[in-house]
CSV table of C-alpha atoms in Angstrom, one decimal:
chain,number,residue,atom,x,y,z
A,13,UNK,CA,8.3,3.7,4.1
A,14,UNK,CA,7.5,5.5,0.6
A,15,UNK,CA,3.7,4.2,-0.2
A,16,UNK,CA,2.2,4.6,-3.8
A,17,UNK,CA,-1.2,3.3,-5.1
A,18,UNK,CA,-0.5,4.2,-9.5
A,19,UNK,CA,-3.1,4.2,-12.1
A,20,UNK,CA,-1.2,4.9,-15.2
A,21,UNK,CA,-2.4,6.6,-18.6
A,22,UNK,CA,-3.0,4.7,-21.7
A,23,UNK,CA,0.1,6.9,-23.3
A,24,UNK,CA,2.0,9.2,-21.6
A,25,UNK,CA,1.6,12.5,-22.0
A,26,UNK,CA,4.5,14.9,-21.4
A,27,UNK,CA,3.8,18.6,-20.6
A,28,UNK,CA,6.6,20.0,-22.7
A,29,UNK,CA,5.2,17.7,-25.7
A,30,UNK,CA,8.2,16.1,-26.2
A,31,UNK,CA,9.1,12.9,-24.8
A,32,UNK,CA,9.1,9.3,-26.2
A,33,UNK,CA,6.1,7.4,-27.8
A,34,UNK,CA,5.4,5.1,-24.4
A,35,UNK,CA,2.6,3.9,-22.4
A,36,UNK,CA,1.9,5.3,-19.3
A,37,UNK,CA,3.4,2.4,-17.2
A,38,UNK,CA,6.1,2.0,-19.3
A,39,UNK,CA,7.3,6.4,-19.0
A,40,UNK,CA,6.9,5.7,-15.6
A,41,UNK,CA,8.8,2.2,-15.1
A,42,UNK,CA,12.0,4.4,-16.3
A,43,UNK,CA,11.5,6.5,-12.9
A,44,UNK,CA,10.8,3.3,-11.0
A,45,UNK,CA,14.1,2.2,-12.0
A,46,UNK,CA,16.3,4.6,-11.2
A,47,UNK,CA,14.8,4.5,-7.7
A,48,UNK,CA,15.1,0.6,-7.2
A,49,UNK,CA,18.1,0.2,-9.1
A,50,UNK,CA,19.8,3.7,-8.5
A,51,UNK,CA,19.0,5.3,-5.9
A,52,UNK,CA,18.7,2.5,-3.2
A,53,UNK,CA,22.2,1.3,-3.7
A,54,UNK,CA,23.6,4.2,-3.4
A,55,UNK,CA,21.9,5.1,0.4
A,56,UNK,CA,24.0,4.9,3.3
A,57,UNK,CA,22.3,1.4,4.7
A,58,UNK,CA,21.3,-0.3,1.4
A,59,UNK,CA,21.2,-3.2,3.2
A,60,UNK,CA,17.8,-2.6,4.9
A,61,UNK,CA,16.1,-1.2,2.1
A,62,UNK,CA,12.8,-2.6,0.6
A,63,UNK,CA,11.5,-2.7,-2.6
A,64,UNK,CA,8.2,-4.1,-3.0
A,65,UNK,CA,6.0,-4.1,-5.6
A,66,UNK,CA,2.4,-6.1,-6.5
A,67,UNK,CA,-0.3,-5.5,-9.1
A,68,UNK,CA,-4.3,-5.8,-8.1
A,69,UNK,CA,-6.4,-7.8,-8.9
A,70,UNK,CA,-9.8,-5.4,-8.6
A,71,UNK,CA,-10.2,-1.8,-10.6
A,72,UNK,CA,-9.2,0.2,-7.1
A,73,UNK,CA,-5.8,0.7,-8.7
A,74,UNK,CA,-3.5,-0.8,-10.9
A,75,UNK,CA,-0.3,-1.1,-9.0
A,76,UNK,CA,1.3,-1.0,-5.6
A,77,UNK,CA,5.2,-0.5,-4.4
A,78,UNK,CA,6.2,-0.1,-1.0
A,79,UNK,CA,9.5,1.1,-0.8
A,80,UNK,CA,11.8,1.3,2.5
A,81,UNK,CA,14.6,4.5,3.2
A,82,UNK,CA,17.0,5.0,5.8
A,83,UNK,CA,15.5,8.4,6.7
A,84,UNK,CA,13.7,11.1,5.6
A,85,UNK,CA,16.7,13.2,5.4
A,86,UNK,CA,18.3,10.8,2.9
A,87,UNK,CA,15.2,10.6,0.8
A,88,UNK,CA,15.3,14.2,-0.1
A,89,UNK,CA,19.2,14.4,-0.2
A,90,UNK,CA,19.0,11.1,-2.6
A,91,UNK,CA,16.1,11.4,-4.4
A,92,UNK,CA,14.7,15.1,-4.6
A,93,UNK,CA,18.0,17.1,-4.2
A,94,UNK,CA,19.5,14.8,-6.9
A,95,UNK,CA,21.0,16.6,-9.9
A,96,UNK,CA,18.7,14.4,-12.4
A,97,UNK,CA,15.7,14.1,-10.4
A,98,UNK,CA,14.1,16.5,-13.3
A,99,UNK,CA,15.1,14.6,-15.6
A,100,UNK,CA,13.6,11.3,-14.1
A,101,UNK,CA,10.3,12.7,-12.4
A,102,UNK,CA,8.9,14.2,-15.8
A,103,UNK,CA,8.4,10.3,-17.0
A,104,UNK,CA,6.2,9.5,-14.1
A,105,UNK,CA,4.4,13.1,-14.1
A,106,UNK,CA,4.0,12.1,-17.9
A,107,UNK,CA,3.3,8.3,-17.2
A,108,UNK,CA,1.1,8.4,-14.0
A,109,UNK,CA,-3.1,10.0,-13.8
A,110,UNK,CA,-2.1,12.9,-11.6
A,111,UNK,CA,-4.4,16.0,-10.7
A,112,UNK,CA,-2.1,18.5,-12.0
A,113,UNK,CA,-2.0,16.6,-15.5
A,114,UNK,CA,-5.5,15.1,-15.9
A,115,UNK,CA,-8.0,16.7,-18.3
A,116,UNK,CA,-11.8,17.8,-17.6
A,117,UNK,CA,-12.9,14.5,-18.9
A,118,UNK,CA,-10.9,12.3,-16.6
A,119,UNK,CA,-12.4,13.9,-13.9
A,120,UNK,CA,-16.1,13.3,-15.1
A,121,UNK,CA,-15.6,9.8,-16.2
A,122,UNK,CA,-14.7,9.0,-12.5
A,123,UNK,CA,-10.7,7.6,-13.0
A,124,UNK,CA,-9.0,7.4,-10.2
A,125,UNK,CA,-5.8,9.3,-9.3
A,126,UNK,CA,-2.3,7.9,-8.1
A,127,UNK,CA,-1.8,8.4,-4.6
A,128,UNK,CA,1.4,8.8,-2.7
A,129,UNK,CA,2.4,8.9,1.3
A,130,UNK,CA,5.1,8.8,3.2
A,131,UNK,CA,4.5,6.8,6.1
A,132,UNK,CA,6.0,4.7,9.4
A,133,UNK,CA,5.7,1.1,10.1
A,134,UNK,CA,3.6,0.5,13.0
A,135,UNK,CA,4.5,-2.1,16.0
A,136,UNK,CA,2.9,-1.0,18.9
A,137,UNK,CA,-0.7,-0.9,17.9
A,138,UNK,CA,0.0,-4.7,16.1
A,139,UNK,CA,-1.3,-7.7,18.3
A,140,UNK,CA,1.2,-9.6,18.8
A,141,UNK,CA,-0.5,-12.7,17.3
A,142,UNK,CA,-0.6,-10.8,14.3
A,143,UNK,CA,2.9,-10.0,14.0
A,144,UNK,CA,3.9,-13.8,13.8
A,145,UNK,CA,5.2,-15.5,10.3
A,146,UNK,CA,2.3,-17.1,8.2
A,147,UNK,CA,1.7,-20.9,8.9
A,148,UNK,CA,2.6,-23.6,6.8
A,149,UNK,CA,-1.1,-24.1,4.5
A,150,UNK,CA,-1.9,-26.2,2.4
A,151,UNK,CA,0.0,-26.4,-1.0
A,152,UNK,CA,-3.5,-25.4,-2.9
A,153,UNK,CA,-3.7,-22.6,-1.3
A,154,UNK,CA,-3.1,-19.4,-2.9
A,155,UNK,CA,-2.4,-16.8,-0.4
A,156,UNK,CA,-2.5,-12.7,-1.0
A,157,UNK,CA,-2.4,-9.7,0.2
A,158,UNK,CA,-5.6,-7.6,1.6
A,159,UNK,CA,-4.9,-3.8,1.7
A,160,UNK,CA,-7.1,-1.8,3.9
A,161,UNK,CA,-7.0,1.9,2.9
A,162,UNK,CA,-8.2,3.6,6.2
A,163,UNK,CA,-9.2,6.7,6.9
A,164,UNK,CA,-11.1,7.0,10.4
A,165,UNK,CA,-14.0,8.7,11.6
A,166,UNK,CA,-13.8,11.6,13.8
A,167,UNK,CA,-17.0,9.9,16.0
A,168,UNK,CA,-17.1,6.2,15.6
A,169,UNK,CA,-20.8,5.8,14.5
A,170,UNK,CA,-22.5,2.9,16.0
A,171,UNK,CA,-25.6,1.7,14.9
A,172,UNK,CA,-28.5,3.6,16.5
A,173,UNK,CA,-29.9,0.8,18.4
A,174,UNK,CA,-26.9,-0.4,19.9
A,175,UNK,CA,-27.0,1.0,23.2
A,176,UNK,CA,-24.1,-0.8,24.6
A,177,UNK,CA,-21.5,1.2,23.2
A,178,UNK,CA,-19.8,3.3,24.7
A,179,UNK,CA,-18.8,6.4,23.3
A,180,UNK,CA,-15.3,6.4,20.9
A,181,UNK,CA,-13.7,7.9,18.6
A,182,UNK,CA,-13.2,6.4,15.5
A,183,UNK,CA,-9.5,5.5,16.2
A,184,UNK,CA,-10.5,3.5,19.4
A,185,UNK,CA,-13.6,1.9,17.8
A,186,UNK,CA,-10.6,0.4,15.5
A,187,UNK,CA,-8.2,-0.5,18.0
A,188,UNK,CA,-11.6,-1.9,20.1
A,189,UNK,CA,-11.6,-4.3,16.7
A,190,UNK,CA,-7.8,-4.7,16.3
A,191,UNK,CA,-7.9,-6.1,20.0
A,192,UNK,CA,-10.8,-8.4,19.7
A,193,UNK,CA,-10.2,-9.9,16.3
A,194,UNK,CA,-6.2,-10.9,16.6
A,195,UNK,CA,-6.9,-13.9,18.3
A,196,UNK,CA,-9.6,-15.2,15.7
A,197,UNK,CA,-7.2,-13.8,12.8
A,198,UNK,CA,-4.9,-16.0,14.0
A,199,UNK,CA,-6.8,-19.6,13.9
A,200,UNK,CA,-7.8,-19.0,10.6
A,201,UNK,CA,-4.1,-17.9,9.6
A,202,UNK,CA,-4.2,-14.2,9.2
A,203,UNK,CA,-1.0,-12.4,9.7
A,204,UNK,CA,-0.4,-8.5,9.6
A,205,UNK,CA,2.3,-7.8,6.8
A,206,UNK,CA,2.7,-4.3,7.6
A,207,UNK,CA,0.6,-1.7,9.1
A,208,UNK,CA,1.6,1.7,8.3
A,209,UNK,CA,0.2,5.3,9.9
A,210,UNK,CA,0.4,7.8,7.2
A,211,UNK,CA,2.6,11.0,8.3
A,212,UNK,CA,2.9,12.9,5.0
A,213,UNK,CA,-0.6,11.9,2.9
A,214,UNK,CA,0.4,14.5,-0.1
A,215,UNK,CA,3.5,13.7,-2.6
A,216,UNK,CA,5.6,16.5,-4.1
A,217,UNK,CA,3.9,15.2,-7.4
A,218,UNK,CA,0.5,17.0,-5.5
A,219,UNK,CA,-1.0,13.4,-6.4
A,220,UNK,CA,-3.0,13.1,-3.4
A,221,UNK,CA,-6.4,14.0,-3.2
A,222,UNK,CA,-7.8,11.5,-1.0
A,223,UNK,CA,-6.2,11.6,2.5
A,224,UNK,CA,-5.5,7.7,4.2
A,225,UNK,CA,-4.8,7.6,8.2
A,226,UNK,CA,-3.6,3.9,7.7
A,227,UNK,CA,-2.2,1.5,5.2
A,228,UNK,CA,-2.5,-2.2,6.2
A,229,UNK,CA,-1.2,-5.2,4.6
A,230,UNK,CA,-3.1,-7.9,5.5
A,231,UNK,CA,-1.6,-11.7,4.7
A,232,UNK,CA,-4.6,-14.0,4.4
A,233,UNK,CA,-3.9,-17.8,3.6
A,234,UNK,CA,-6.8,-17.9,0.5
A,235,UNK,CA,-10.5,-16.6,-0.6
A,236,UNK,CA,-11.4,-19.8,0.6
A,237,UNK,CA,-10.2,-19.4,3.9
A,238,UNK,CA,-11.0,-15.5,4.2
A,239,UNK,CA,-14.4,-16.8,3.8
A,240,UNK,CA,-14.4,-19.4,6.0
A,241,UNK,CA,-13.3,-17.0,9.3
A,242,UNK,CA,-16.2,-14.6,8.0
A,243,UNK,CA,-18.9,-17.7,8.1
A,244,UNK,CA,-17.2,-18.6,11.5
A,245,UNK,CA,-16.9,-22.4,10.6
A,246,UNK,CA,-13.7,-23.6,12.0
A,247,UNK,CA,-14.2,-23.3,15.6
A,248,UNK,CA,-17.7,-22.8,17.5
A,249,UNK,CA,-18.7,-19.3,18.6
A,250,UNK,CA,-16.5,-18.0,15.3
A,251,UNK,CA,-19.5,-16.3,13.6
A,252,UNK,CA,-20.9,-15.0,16.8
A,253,UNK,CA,-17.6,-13.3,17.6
A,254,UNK,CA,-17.6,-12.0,14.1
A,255,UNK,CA,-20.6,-10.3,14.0
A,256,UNK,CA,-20.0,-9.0,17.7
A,257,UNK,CA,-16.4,-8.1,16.5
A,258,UNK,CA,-16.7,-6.1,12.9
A,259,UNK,CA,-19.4,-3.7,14.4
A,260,UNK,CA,-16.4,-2.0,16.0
A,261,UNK,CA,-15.0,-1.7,12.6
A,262,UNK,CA,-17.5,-0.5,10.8
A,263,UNK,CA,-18.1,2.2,12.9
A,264,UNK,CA,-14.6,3.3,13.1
A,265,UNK,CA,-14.4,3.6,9.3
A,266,UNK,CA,-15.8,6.4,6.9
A,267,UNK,CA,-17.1,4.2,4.3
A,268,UNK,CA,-16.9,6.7,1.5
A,269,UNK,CA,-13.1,6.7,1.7
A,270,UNK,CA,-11.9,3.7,3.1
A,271,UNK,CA,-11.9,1.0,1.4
A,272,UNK,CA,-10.1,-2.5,1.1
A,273,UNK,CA,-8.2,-4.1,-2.0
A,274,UNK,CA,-6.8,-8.3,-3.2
A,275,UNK,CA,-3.3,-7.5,-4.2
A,276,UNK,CA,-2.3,-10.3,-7.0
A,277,UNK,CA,-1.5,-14.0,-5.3
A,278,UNK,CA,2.1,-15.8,-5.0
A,279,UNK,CA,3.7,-18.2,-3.4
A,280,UNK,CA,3.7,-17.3,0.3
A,281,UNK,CA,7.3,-17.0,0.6
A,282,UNK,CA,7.5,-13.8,-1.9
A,283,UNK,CA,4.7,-12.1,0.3
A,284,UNK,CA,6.3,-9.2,2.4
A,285,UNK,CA,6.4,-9.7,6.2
A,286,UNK,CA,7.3,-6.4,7.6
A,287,UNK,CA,7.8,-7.9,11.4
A,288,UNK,CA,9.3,-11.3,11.0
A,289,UNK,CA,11.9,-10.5,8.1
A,290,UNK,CA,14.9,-12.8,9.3
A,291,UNK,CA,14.5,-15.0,6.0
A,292,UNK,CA,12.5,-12.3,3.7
A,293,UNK,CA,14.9,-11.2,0.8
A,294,UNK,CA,16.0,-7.6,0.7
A,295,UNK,CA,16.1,-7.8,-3.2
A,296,UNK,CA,13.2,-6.8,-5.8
A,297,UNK,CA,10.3,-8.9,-5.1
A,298,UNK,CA,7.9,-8.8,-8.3
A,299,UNK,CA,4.1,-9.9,-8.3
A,300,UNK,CA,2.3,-9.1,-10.8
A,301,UNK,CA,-0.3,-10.8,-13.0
A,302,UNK,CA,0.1,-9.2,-15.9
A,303,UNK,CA,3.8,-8.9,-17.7
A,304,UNK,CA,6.3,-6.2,-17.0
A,305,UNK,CA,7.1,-3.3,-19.4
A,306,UNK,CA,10.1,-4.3,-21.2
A,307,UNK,CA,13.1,-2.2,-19.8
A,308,UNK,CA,13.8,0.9,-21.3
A,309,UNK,CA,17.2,2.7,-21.3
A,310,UNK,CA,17.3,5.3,-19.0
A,311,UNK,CA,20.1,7.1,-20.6
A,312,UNK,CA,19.1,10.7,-21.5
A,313,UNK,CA,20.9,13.0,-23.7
A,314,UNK,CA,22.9,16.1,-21.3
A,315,UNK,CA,20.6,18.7,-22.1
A,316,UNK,CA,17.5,16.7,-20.4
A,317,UNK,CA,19.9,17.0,-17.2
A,318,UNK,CA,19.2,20.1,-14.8
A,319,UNK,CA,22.7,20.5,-12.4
């Protein structure tokens, strides 16, 4: 699974100074397109590919795709080894806030950079509770996404006058959470979408410069709801188990990485389910809540091509 977090320029800004007069999502939508509608019917078992793709709704970034291949192999035979991937990637280099391309300025006023990973679905650590489809809710509901962006501490760091715990690394201290939460997840409706352990945090782009261990998708029902499981007020003991239960989290996490995100709402059946996928569609799915770029012609004049 191909993971990338985008923040886009205002205009895109190509490094040979050529290029068309776009906006930075829309030089990069012409890359995005030639991936979703290119290069994924053209691999080997098209049928189990994934394209997913979901706008946020807070300033962490401004868009999300998750995209499934067959194999590594077939990635870099597909996508990087292809005779126009040149020719495609200069639109998103130009499109996308990269490291490589970002000016002094960017830097100071504190934008954030896109960040790409390839990564691998994971379904052992994944209570099993959590792996179930979402319930049926109640039509005013409006269910999303929660992406956790974790990256673990080496120690898990308890609070100092907790002398109960025992000691942990930061990777336990999560799974000590993952464990001890599934079941009170569950009641209030909480699935797990996908969880994803990062393999290769740093894109050929070089747009990585923060380093995630985990991606998690998190399906929760509403706000509404999300707050009522924190408040503990559907069954009794709820908000003693949560306070007992989150420490383990909190310690597992380095807060001045990690951090969590509210993908845009939808209608529950166009959320992703990674583990229960027997009626999920293997098509586009689109959320977004602001309007797409309008599709521009890919079609590029020979001497753009590099063979």
């Amino acid at each position: 699974y191909w993971i990338e977090l985008l923040n886009y320029r205002n205009a895109a800004v190509y490094e040979d100074g050529g290029g068309l007069s776009l906006s930075g999502r829309e030089a990069d939508q012409i890359y995005q397109d030639w991936i979703r509608d290119t290069i994924l019917p053209s691999m080997t078992t098209n049928e189990d590919n994934y394209y997913y793709e979901s706008a946020f709704r807070d300033p962490s970034y401004e868009y999300m795709i998750v995209i499934r291949y067959p194999s590594g192999r077939e990635f870099y035979d597909k996508v990087w080894k292809s005779p126009i991937f040149e020719s495609m990637i200069r639109h998103r280099r130009a499109g996308l806030l990269l490291p490589s391309t970002s000016n002094k300025q960017e830097e100071e006023n504190g934008i954030k950079y896109s960040t790409m990973m390839a990564t691998k679905l994971s379904t052992n650590d994944v209570p099993v509770v959590l792996q179930q489809p979402p319930p049926s809710m109640d039509s005013n509901n409006e269910p999303f996404l929660f992406l956790h962006l974790v990256h673990f501490n080496d120690q898990a760091v308890y609070p100092n006058d907790d002398n109960n715990r025992e000691d942990r690394t930061g990777r336990e201290a999560m799974k000590k959470f993952d464990k001890d939460s599934a079941s009170l997840k569950s009641r209030y409706g909480i699935r797990a979408a996908g969880w994803f352990d990062v393999v290769v945090p740093k894109a050929i782009t070089a747009s990585s410069v923060v380093y995630y261990d985990e991606v998690r998708l998190e399906y929760v029902p509403s706000l509404s709801i999300w707050g009522s499981m924190l408040g503990g007020t559907q069954q009794e003991g709820d908000a003693e188990l949560v306070s007992q239960v989150w420490i383990h989290r909190e310690a597992a996490l380095e807060p001045s990485i990690s951090r969590s995100a509210i993908l845009a709402t939808s209608e529950v059946e166009s959320l992703p389910n990674w583990y229960n996928r027997e009626d999920a569609p293997t098509t586009v799915i689109t959320i977004s809540t602001t309007p797409a770029p309008t599709p521009i012609s890919t079609t590029l004049p020979p001497t753009m091509m590099i063979v």
